[in-house]
PDB file of C-alpha atoms and ligand atoms in Angstrom:
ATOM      1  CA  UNK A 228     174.518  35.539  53.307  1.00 80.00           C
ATOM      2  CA  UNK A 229     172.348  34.082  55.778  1.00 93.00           C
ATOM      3  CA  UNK A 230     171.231  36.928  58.627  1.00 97.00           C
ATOM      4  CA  UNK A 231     172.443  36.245  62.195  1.00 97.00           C
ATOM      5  CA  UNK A 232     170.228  36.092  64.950  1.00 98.00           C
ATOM      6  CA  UNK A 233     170.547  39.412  66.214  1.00 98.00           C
ATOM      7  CA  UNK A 234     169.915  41.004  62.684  1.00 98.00           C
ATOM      8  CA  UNK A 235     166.711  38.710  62.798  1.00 98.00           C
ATOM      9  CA  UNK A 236     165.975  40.608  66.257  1.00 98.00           C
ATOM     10  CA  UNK A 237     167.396  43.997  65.098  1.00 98.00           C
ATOM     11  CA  UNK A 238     164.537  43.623  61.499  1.00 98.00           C
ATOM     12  CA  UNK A 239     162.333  42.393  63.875  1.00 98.00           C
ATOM     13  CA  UNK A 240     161.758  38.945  62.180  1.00 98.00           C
ATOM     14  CA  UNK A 241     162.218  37.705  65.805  1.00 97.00           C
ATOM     15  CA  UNK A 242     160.337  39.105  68.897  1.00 98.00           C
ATOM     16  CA  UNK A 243     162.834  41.185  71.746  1.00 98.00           C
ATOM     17  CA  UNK A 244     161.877  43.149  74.249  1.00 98.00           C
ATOM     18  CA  UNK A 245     163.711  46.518  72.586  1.00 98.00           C
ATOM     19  CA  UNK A 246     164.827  49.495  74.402  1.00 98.00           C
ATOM     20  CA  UNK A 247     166.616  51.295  71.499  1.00 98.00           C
ATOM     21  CA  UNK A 248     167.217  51.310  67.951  1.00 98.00           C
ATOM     22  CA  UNK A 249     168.677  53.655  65.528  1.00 98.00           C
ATOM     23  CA  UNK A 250     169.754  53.904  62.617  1.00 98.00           C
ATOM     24  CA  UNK A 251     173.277  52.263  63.488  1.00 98.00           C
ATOM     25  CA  UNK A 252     172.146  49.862  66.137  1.00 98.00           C
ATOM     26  CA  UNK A 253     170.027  48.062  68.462  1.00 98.00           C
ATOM     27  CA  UNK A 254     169.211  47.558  72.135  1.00 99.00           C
ATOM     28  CA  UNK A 255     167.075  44.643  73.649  1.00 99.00           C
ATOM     29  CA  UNK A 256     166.683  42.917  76.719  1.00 98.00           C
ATOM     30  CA  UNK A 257     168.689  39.486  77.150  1.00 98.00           C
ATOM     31  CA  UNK A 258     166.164  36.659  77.009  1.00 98.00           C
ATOM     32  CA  UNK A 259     168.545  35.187  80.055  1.00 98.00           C
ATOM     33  CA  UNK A 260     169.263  37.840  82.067  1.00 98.00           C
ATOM     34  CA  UNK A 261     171.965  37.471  84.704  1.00 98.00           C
ATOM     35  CA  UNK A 262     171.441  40.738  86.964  1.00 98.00           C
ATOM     36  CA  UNK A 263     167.701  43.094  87.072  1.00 98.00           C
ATOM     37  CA  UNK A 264     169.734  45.216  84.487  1.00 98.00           C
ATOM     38  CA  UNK A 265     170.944  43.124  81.290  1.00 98.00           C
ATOM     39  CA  UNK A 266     170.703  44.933  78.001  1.00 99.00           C
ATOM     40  CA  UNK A 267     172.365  43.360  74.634  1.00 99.00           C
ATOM     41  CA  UNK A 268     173.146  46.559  72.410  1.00 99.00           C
ATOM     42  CA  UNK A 269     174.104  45.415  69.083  1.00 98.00           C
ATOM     43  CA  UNK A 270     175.105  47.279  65.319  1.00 98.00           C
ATOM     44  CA  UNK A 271     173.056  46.548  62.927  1.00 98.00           C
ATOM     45  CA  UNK A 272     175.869  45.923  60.962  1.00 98.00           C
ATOM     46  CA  UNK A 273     176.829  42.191  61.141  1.00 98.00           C
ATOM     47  CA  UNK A 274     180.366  42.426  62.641  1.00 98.00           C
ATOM     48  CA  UNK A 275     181.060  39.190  63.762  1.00 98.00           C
ATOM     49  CA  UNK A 276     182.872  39.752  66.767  1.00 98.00           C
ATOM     50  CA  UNK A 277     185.485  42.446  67.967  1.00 98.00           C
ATOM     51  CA  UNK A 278     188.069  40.799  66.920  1.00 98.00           C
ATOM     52  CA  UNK A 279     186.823  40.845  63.260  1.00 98.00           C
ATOM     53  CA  UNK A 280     186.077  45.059  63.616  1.00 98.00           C
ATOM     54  CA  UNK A 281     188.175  46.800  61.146  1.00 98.00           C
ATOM     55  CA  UNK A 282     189.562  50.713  61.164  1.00 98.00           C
ATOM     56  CA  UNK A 283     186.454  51.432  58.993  1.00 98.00           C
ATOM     57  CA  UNK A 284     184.233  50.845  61.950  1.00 98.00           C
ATOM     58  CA  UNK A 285     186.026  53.078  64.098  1.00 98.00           C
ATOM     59  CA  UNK A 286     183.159  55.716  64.072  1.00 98.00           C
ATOM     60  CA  UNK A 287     180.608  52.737  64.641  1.00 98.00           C
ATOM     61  CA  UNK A 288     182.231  51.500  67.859  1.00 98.00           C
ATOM     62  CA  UNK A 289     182.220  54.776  69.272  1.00 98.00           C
ATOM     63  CA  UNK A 290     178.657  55.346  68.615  1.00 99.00           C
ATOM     64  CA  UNK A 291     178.164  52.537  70.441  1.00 99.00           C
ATOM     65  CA  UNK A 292     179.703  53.097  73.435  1.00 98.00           C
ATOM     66  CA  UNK A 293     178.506  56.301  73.761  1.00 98.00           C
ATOM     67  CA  UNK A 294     174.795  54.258  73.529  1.00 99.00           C
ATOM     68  CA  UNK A 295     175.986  52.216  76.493  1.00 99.00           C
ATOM     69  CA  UNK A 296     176.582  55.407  78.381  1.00 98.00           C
ATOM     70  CA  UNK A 297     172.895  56.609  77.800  1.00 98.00           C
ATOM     71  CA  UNK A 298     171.435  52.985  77.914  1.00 99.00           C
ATOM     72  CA  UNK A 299     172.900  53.128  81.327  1.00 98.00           C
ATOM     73  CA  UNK A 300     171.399  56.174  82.166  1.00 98.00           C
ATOM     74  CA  UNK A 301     168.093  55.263  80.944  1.00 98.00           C
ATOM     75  CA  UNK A 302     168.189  52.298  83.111  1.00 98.00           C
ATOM     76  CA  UNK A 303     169.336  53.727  86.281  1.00 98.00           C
ATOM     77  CA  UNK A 304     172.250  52.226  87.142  1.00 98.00           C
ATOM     78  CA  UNK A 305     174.302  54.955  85.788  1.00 98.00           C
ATOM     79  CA  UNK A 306     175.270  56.210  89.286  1.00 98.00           C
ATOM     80  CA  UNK A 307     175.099  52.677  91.150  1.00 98.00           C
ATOM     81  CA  UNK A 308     177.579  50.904  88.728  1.00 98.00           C
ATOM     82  CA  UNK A 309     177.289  48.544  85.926  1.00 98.00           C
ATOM     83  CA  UNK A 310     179.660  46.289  83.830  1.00 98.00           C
ATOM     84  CA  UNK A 311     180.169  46.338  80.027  1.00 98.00           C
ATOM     85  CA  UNK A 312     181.305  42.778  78.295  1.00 98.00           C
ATOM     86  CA  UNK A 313     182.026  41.999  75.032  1.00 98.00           C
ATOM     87  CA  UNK A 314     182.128  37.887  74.816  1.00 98.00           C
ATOM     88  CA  UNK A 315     184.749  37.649  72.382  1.00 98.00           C
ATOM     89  CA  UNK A 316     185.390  34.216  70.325  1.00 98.00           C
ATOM     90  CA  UNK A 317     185.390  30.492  72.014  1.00 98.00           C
ATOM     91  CA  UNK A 318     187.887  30.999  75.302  1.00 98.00           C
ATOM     92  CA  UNK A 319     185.590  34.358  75.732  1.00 98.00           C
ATOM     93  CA  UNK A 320     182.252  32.139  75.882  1.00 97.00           C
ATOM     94  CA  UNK A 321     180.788  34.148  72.688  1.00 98.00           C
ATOM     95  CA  UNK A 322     177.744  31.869  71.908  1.00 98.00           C
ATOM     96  CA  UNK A 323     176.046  34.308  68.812  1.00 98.00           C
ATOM     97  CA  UNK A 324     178.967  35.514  66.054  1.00 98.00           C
ATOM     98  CA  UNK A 325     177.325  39.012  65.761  1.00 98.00           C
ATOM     99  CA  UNK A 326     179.279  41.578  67.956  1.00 98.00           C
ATOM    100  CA  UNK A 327     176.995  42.289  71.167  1.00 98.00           C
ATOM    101  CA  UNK A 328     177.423  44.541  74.343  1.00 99.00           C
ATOM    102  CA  UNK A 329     176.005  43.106  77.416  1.00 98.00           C
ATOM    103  CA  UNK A 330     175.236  46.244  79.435  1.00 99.00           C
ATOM    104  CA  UNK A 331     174.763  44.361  83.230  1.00 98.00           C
ATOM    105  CA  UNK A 332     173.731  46.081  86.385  1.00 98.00           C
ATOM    106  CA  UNK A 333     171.468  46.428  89.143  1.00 98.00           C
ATOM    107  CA  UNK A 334     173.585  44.372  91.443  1.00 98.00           C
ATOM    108  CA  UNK A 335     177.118  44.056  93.080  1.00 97.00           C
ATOM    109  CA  UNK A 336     179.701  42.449  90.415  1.00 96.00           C
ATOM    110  CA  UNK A 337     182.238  39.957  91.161  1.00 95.00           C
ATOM    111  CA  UNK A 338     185.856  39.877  90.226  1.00 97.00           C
ATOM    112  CA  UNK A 339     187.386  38.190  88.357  1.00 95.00           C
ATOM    113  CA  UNK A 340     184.920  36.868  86.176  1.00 92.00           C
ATOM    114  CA  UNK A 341     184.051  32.811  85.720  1.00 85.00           C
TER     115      UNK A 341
HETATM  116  P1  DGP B1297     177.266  35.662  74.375  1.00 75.36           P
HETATM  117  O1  DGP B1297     177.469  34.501  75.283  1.00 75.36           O
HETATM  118  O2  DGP B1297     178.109  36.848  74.779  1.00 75.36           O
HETATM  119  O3  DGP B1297     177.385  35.304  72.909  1.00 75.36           O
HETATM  120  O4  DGP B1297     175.765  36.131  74.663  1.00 75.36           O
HETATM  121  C1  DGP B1297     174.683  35.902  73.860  1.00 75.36           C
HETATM  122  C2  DGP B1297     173.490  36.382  74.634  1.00 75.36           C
HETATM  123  O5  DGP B1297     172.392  36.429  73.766  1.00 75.36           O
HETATM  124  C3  DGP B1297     173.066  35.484  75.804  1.00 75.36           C
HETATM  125  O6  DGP B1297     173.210  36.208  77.028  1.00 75.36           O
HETATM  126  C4  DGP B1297     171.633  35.156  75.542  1.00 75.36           C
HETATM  127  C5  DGP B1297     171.226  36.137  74.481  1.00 75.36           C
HETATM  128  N1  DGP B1297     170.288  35.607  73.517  1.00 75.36           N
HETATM  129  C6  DGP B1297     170.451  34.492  72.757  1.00 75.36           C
HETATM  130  N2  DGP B1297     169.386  34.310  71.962  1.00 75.36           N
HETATM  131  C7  DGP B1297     168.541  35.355  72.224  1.00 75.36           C
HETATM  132  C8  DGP B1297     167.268  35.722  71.699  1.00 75.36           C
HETATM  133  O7  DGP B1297     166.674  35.075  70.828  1.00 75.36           O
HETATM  134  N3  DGP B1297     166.696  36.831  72.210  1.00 75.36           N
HETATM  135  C9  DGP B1297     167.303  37.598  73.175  1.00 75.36           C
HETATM  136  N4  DGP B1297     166.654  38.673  73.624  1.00 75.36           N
HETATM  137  N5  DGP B1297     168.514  37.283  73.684  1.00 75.36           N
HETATM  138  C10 DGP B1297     169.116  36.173  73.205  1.00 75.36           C
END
C-alpha cells in the first residue's frame, strides 16, 4: 500500500520541521500554521482517521495524548491554554486520511469553531 503523506514525513522521505518522534509516533510543525503554537502529532501507524481506530489501538491513543500533554509543555502554552483537534472525515474538514492531532496555542481560541 501506497504510504500517506505523514508516513512520508514521519520516514523522513519528506522534509518537516520535527519536534518529536518515537518509536510510536511523530510530532512536526504544520506547514500552515493557524496560531504561533501549531504542532501535528501523528502515529506512525497509518490509522486513517479516528473513526477507523479499533480497540487494538487503545494503548496507542493513549500514548498519544499523553504526548500532547508534554508537547504542550515543551512549547509553553501548557499553563496559558491550548486546543487539541482531531479533523475527522469530510463534514470535519480532514484534508490528509492519516489520523493527526493539531496541538494549537499561543493565542486566545474562539468558540464554536468555523
Ligand atoms: P486536516 O485538515 O486536519 O487534515 O489537517 C492537515 C494539516 O496538515 C493542515 O493543517 C496542513 C498540514 N500539512 C499538509 N501537508 C503538509 C506537509 O507536507 N507538511 C507539513 N508540515 N504539514 C502539512
Amino acid at each position: 500500500m501506497e504510504e500517506t503523506l505523514f508516513q512520508k514525513i514521519a520516514n523522513k522521505e519528506i522534509p518537516a520541521q520535527i519536534v518529536y518522534e518515537d518509536e510510536l509516533c511523530v510530532a512536526f510543525r504544520d506547514v500552515s500554521p493557524v496560531a504561533p503554537v501549531h504542532v501535528l502529532l501523528v502515529p506512525r501507524k497509518p490509522i486513517p482517521s479516528i473513526a477507523a481506530a479499533g480497540t487494538e489501538d487503545a494503548e496507542l491513543l493513549a500514548h498519544l495524548m499523553l504526548k500532547v500533554r508534554d508537547i504542550a509543555l515543551a512549547e509553553g502554552v501548557s499553563e496559558s491554554g491550548f486546543r487539541v483537534v482531531l479533523n475527522t472525515g469530510v463534514d470535519g474538514g480532514q484534508t490528509v486520511p492519516h489520523l493527526h492531532i493539531h496541538i494549537i496555542g499561543g493565542r486566545s481560541m474562539q468558540w464554536p469553531p468555523g
